[in-house]
Amino acid sequence: MFGFRKKKGDPDKPSAESQPAASQPSDAPSADGESPPAAPESRPGAAPAADAPEQPATSARSGLFGRMRAGLSRTRESFSRGVADVLLGEKQLDTTSLEEVETQLLLADVGVEATQQIVGGLTERLSRRELEAGRGALEALRAEMLALLQPVEQPLVIPPAPRPFVILVVGVNGAGKTTTIGKLARRYRDEGLSVMLAAGDTFRAAAVEQLQQWGERNEVPVIAQRTGADSAAVVFDALQVARSRGVDVLIADTAGRLHTQSNLMAELAKVKRVMARIDADAPHETLLVLDAGNGQNALSQARQFAEAIGVTGIALTKLDGTARGGIIFAIARALGLPVRFVGVGEGAEDLRGFSAEAYVGGLLDGFDSAA
């Protein structure tokens, strides 16, 4: 039914038929709702970002916080404004005030456990008479939110070895896996690293073509086979080619699947076993892409993927299109998985390395200006 038919013999043995698929750009939207990349930018002889003039630290910080604030605008308006109205609007805070804060947190998909931790911290401050309405209360909330997120602020740094450094990208259809891969390819290429992509999503129609478009746009090679080919074989061949060419980073796409489909989750385990034949430590990063708009279901996905195949990092996407940006607190509290990236817009530069300070600032900054 799903097109994942095993061949007779060794079930983990990759297929021998591996060849790069011809590039056939398509303007049609993909089946999982991911739009094809825009036309390639005109960048003849573009130098890596490392060679660009250094921006002043204050300017860079301002740009990061500003872009984060814009990307989180929907969550900011629905959740942060309600919380700010309570903390800044009351003459004196009491348990009733904190109950309203609790309600706003839950409505933003912060989750029960994370909400209890945040409100619990505020309640302790209130009992010690350290919580007063106004800027001080908002800063106390900021501190409680940072305490949740800072432990999972763990950027993905590509080490000098091994080569290639393999990133296996997983997630359900529609989460933005392929788009995230394209943006990561651009990010690492601009850092001066050589990048190769593996079109391991051989199940979804047009997935191979979509990844090839990203490859063309970013000027990075894509190893692919026909739709319906063995995903493990594609990734195996890509790893062999990347190693022979001395590629720095190999990013492998995988077929989207529901976290409840155990047979399809088993295919991911097969991909990992096959890679281990070449590099016992591969993949070096298993990056789970989650759509923030799925709210608590994103937490369920993260839990199931982590249990089934082992997840080492999370990319939380589409934050600019949802008011459920609070889900990041629920994931941090329940699972403690490193958050590598957050997606706050359509541009390649809108896939940002996660910063707890910038994220919380994007939610809260500016509301105390009238206090």
Coordinates of C-alpha atoms in Angstrom, one line a residue:
M1 CA 0.0 0.0 0.0
F2 CA 2.8 2.4 0.9
G3 CA 5.2 1.3 -1.8
F4 CA 7.9 0.0 0.6
R5 CA 8.4 -3.5 -0.7
K6 CA 11.4 -5.5 0.6
K7 CA 13.4 -7.6 -1.8
K8 CA 14.2 -11.3 -1.1
G9 CA 17.4 -12.0 0.7
D10 CA 19.1 -9.7 3.1
P11 CA 16.5 -7.1 4.0
D12 CA 19.1 -4.5 4.9
K13 CA 21.1 -5.0 1.7
P14 CA 21.0 -1.8 -0.4
S15 CA 19.9 -2.0 -4.0
A16 CA 22.7 -2.1 -6.6
E17 CA 20.8 0.1 -9.0
S18 CA 21.8 3.6 -8.0
Q19 CA 22.2 6.5 -10.3
P20 CA 21.6 10.3 -10.0
A21 CA 18.2 11.1 -11.3
A22 CA 17.9 13.6 -14.0
S23 CA 17.0 17.1 -12.9
Q24 CA 13.4 17.9 -13.9
P25 CA 12.4 21.2 -12.2
S26 CA 8.7 21.4 -11.6
D27 CA 6.6 24.4 -10.7
A28 CA 3.8 22.3 -9.2
P29 CA 3.3 22.4 -5.4
S30 CA 4.4 19.2 -3.7
A31 CA 2.0 16.7 -2.2
D32 CA 2.9 17.6 1.4
G33 CA 2.2 21.3 0.9
E34 CA 5.9 22.4 0.6
S35 CA 6.4 24.9 -2.1
P36 CA 9.2 24.4 -4.6
P37 CA 12.2 26.8 -4.0
A38 CA 12.1 30.1 -5.8
A39 CA 14.2 30.5 -9.0
P40 CA 18.0 30.5 -8.3
E41 CA 19.4 33.8 -7.2
S42 CA 22.0 35.4 -9.4
R43 CA 25.2 34.8 -7.4
P44 CA 28.0 34.5 -9.8
G45 CA 31.2 33.7 -8.0
A46 CA 29.6 34.4 -4.6
A47 CA 32.0 34.1 -1.7
P48 CA 31.3 32.3 1.5
A49 CA 29.6 34.3 4.2
A50 CA 32.8 34.1 6.2
D51 CA 34.5 36.5 3.8
A52 CA 31.8 39.1 4.1
P53 CA 32.4 42.3 6.1
E54 CA 31.8 41.8 9.8
Q55 CA 28.7 43.5 11.1
P56 CA 28.9 45.3 14.4
A57 CA 27.8 43.0 17.3
T58 CA 24.9 45.3 18.3
S59 CA 23.6 45.5 14.8
A60 CA 23.7 41.7 14.4
R61 CA 21.9 41.2 17.8
S62 CA 19.3 43.8 16.8
G63 CA 18.7 42.0 13.5
L64 CA 18.4 38.6 15.2
F65 CA 15.9 39.9 17.8
G66 CA 13.9 41.9 15.3
R67 CA 13.5 39.0 12.9
M68 CA 12.6 36.6 15.7
R69 CA 10.0 39.1 17.0
A70 CA 8.5 39.4 13.5
G71 CA 8.4 35.7 13.0
L72 CA 6.7 35.1 16.4
S73 CA 4.1 37.9 15.8
R74 CA 1.1 35.6 15.9
T75 CA 2.1 33.9 19.1
R76 CA 3.1 37.2 20.5
E77 CA -0.3 38.8 19.9
S78 CA -2.4 35.9 21.1
F79 CA -0.3 34.8 24.1
S80 CA 2.1 37.5 25.1
R81 CA -0.3 40.4 24.9
G82 CA -2.8 38.5 27.2
V83 CA -0.1 37.7 29.7
A84 CA 1.3 41.3 29.6
D85 CA -2.1 42.7 30.2
V86 CA -2.4 40.8 33.4
L87 CA 1.2 41.4 34.7
L88 CA 1.3 45.1 33.7
G89 CA -2.4 46.0 34.1
E90 CA -3.0 44.8 37.6
K91 CA -2.2 47.2 40.5
Q92 CA -1.4 44.2 42.7
L93 CA -0.8 40.6 41.7
D94 CA -2.4 37.7 43.5
T95 CA -3.2 34.0 42.9
T96 CA -6.1 35.0 40.7
S97 CA -3.7 37.0 38.4
L98 CA -1.5 33.9 38.1
E99 CA -4.4 31.7 37.3
E100 CA -5.1 34.0 34.3
V101 CA -1.4 33.8 33.3
E102 CA -1.8 30.0 33.6
T103 CA -4.8 30.1 31.2
Q104 CA -2.9 32.1 28.6
L105 CA 0.1 29.7 28.8
L106 CA -2.1 26.7 28.2
L107 CA -4.0 28.4 25.3
A108 CA -0.6 29.0 23.6
D109 CA 0.2 25.2 23.8
V110 CA 2.9 25.7 26.4
G111 CA 1.6 22.4 27.9
V112 CA 0.6 21.4 31.4
E113 CA 4.1 20.5 32.7
A114 CA 5.8 23.6 31.4
T115 CA 2.9 25.8 32.5
Q116 CA 3.1 24.3 36.0
Q117 CA 6.8 25.0 36.2
I118 CA 6.5 28.6 35.0
V119 CA 3.5 29.5 37.2
G120 CA 5.1 27.6 40.1
G121 CA 8.1 29.8 39.9
L122 CA 6.0 32.9 39.8
T123 CA 3.9 31.7 42.7
E124 CA 7.0 31.2 44.8
R125 CA 8.1 34.7 44.0
L126 CA 4.7 36.0 45.0
S127 CA 4.8 34.1 48.3
R128 CA 8.1 35.7 49.1
R129 CA 6.7 39.1 48.1
E130 CA 9.2 39.3 45.2
L131 CA 6.5 39.7 42.5
E132 CA 4.9 43.0 41.9
A133 CA 2.8 44.2 39.0
G134 CA 4.7 46.0 36.3
R135 CA 8.1 45.5 34.6
G136 CA 9.4 43.4 37.5
A137 CA 6.6 40.8 37.0
L138 CA 7.3 40.7 33.2
E139 CA 11.0 40.2 33.9
A140 CA 10.2 37.4 36.4
L141 CA 8.2 35.7 33.7
R142 CA 11.1 36.1 31.3
A143 CA 13.4 34.5 33.8
E144 CA 11.1 31.5 34.3
M145 CA 10.7 31.0 30.5
L146 CA 14.5 31.2 30.0
A147 CA 15.1 28.7 32.7
L148 CA 13.0 26.2 30.6
L149 CA 14.6 27.0 27.2
Q150 CA 18.3 27.6 27.9
P151 CA 19.1 23.9 28.7
V152 CA 17.9 22.9 25.2
E153 CA 19.7 25.8 23.4
Q154 CA 22.4 23.6 21.8
P155 CA 23.4 24.7 18.3
L156 CA 24.4 22.1 15.7
V157 CA 28.1 22.7 15.2
I158 CA 29.8 20.8 12.4
P159 CA 33.1 19.4 13.8
P160 CA 36.3 19.0 11.8
A161 CA 35.7 15.2 11.7
P162 CA 34.2 12.9 10.6
R163 CA 33.8 13.6 7.0
P164 CA 31.2 13.5 5.7
F165 CA 29.2 14.7 8.7
V166 CA 25.8 13.0 8.1
I167 CA 22.5 14.7 9.0
L168 CA 19.5 12.4 8.7
V169 CA 16.3 14.6 8.5
V170 CA 13.1 13.0 9.6
G171 CA 9.5 14.0 10.3
V172 CA 5.9 13.7 9.1
N173 CA 4.7 14.9 5.7
G174 CA 4.0 18.6 5.6
A175 CA 6.4 19.5 8.5
G176 CA 8.8 21.2 6.1
K177 CA 11.6 18.6 5.9
T178 CA 12.7 19.3 2.3
T179 CA 12.5 23.0 2.7
T180 CA 14.6 22.8 5.8
I181 CA 17.2 20.7 4.0
G182 CA 17.4 23.3 1.3
K183 CA 17.9 26.1 3.8
L184 CA 20.5 24.0 5.7
A185 CA 22.4 23.4 2.5
R186 CA 22.5 27.1 1.8
R187 CA 23.6 27.8 5.4
Y188 CA 26.5 25.3 5.4
R189 CA 27.6 26.2 1.9
D190 CA 27.7 29.9 2.9
E191 CA 29.9 28.8 5.8
G192 CA 32.4 27.5 3.3
L193 CA 31.6 23.8 3.7
S194 CA 31.0 21.4 0.8
V195 CA 27.5 19.9 0.9
M196 CA 25.8 17.0 -0.8
L197 CA 22.1 16.0 -0.6
A198 CA 20.5 12.6 -0.6
A199 CA 17.0 12.3 -2.0
G200 CA 15.9 9.6 0.4
D201 CA 12.2 10.4 0.1
T202 CA 11.5 8.1 -2.7
F203 CA 7.8 7.6 -1.7
R204 CA 6.2 11.1 -2.1
A205 CA 5.5 12.2 -5.6
A206 CA 7.8 15.0 -6.8
A207 CA 10.0 14.8 -3.7
V208 CA 13.1 14.0 -5.7
E209 CA 12.5 16.8 -8.1
Q210 CA 11.8 19.2 -5.3
L211 CA 15.1 18.4 -3.6
Q212 CA 16.9 18.7 -6.9
Q213 CA 15.6 22.2 -7.3
W214 CA 17.0 23.1 -4.0
G215 CA 20.3 21.5 -5.1
E216 CA 20.4 23.6 -8.2
R217 CA 19.5 26.7 -6.3
N218 CA 22.3 26.2 -3.8
E219 CA 24.7 24.7 -6.3
V220 CA 25.2 21.5 -4.4
P221 CA 25.0 17.9 -5.8
V222 CA 22.0 15.7 -5.2
I223 CA 22.2 11.9 -5.3
A224 CA 18.8 10.4 -6.3
Q225 CA 17.0 7.5 -7.9
R226 CA 13.6 7.1 -9.3
T227 CA 10.4 7.5 -7.2
G228 CA 9.7 4.2 -5.5
A229 CA 13.3 3.1 -5.2
D230 CA 14.7 1.8 -1.9
S231 CA 15.4 4.7 0.3
A232 CA 18.2 3.0 2.2
A233 CA 20.0 2.3 -1.1
V234 CA 19.8 5.9 -2.0
V235 CA 21.3 7.1 1.3
F236 CA 23.9 4.3 1.2
D237 CA 25.1 5.3 -2.3
A238 CA 25.1 9.0 -1.3
L239 CA 27.3 8.3 1.7
Q240 CA 29.7 6.3 -0.5
V241 CA 29.9 9.1 -3.0
A242 CA 30.2 11.8 -0.4
R243 CA 33.1 9.9 1.3
S244 CA 34.9 9.4 -2.0
R245 CA 34.6 13.1 -2.9
G246 CA 35.7 14.4 0.5
V247 CA 32.4 16.1 1.1
D248 CA 32.0 17.9 4.4
V249 CA 28.3 17.6 5.1
L250 CA 25.8 15.0 3.7
I251 CA 22.1 15.8 4.4
A252 CA 19.7 13.0 3.8
D253 CA 16.0 13.4 3.2
T254 CA 13.6 10.7 4.2
A255 CA 10.0 9.8 3.4
G256 CA 7.4 11.5 5.6
R257 CA 5.5 9.2 7.8
L258 CA 3.0 9.3 10.6
H259 CA 4.7 8.7 13.9
T260 CA 2.0 6.0 14.6
Q261 CA 3.0 3.9 11.5
S262 CA 5.4 1.4 13.0
N263 CA 6.2 -0.3 9.7
L264 CA 7.3 3.0 8.1
M265 CA 9.2 4.0 11.2
A266 CA 11.0 0.7 10.8
E267 CA 12.2 1.9 7.4
L268 CA 14.1 4.7 9.2
A269 CA 15.8 2.2 11.4
K270 CA 16.9 0.3 8.2
V271 CA 18.3 3.5 6.7
K272 CA 20.4 3.9 9.9
R273 CA 21.6 0.3 9.9
V274 CA 22.7 0.5 6.2
M275 CA 24.7 3.7 6.8
A276 CA 26.5 2.0 9.7
R277 CA 28.0 -0.4 7.2
I278 CA 30.1 2.5 5.9
D279 CA 30.4 4.6 9.1
A280 CA 29.5 3.0 12.4
D281 CA 28.6 6.4 13.9
A282 CA 26.4 7.6 11.0
P283 CA 24.1 9.4 11.1
H284 CA 25.9 11.9 13.3
E285 CA 22.7 14.0 13.7
T286 CA 19.1 12.8 13.5
L287 CA 17.2 16.0 13.0
L288 CA 13.5 15.9 13.6
V289 CA 11.5 18.6 11.8
L290 CA 8.3 19.6 13.5
D291 CA 5.6 22.0 12.4
A292 CA 4.8 24.4 15.3
G293 CA 1.3 24.8 14.0
N294 CA 0.5 21.2 15.1
G295 CA 0.7 22.2 18.7
Q296 CA 0.5 19.4 21.2
N297 CA 0.5 16.9 18.3
A298 CA 4.1 18.0 17.6
L299 CA 5.0 17.0 21.1
S300 CA 3.5 13.5 20.5
Q301 CA 5.4 13.2 17.2
A302 CA 8.7 14.2 19.0
R303 CA 8.1 11.6 21.7
Q304 CA 7.3 8.8 19.2
F305 CA 10.3 9.5 16.9
A306 CA 12.6 9.8 19.8
E307 CA 11.5 6.4 21.1
A308 CA 11.6 4.7 17.7
I309 CA 14.8 5.9 16.2
G310 CA 16.6 8.2 18.6
V311 CA 16.4 11.9 17.8
T312 CA 19.4 14.1 18.6
G313 CA 18.0 17.5 17.6
I314 CA 14.9 19.4 16.6
A315 CA 14.1 22.0 14.0
L316 CA 10.8 23.8 14.8
T317 CA 9.3 25.3 11.6
K318 CA 6.5 27.6 10.4
L319 CA 6.4 29.7 13.6
D320 CA 5.5 32.7 11.5
G321 CA 2.2 31.1 10.5
T322 CA 0.9 30.0 13.9
A323 CA -0.1 31.3 17.3
R324 CA 1.1 28.0 18.9
G325 CA 4.8 29.0 19.3
G326 CA 4.4 28.0 23.0
I327 CA 4.9 24.4 22.0
I328 CA 8.6 24.8 22.2
F329 CA 8.3 25.1 26.0
A330 CA 6.3 21.9 26.2
I331 CA 8.9 20.0 24.1
A332 CA 11.7 21.4 26.2
R333 CA 10.0 20.5 29.5
A334 CA 8.8 17.0 28.5
L335 CA 11.7 15.7 26.4
G336 CA 14.7 18.0 26.9
L337 CA 15.9 17.4 23.3
P338 CA 18.3 19.9 21.9
V339 CA 16.5 22.6 19.7
R340 CA 18.9 23.3 16.8
F341 CA 16.9 25.6 14.6
V342 CA 13.6 27.5 14.4
G343 CA 11.9 28.6 11.2
V344 CA 10.4 32.1 11.3
G345 CA 9.8 32.8 7.6
E346 CA 10.1 31.7 4.0
G347 CA 13.7 33.0 3.3
A348 CA 16.8 30.9 3.7
E349 CA 18.0 33.3 6.3
D350 CA 14.8 32.7 8.3
L351 CA 16.0 29.3 9.4
R352 CA 17.7 30.5 12.6
G353 CA 20.0 28.8 15.0
F354 CA 17.9 28.6 18.2
S355 CA 18.6 31.2 20.8
A356 CA 16.5 31.0 24.0
E357 CA 17.1 34.7 24.7
A358 CA 16.1 35.8 21.2
Y359 CA 13.0 33.5 21.3
V360 CA 11.7 34.8 24.7
G361 CA 12.6 38.3 23.7
G362 CA 10.6 37.9 20.5
L363 CA 7.6 37.1 22.7
L364 CA 8.0 39.6 25.5
D365 CA 10.1 42.6 24.4
G366 CA 8.3 45.9 24.1
F367 CA 5.2 45.1 26.2
D368 CA 6.6 47.0 29.2
S369 CA 7.2 50.2 27.2
A370 CA 4.0 51.7 28.5
A371 CA 4.4 50.4 32.1

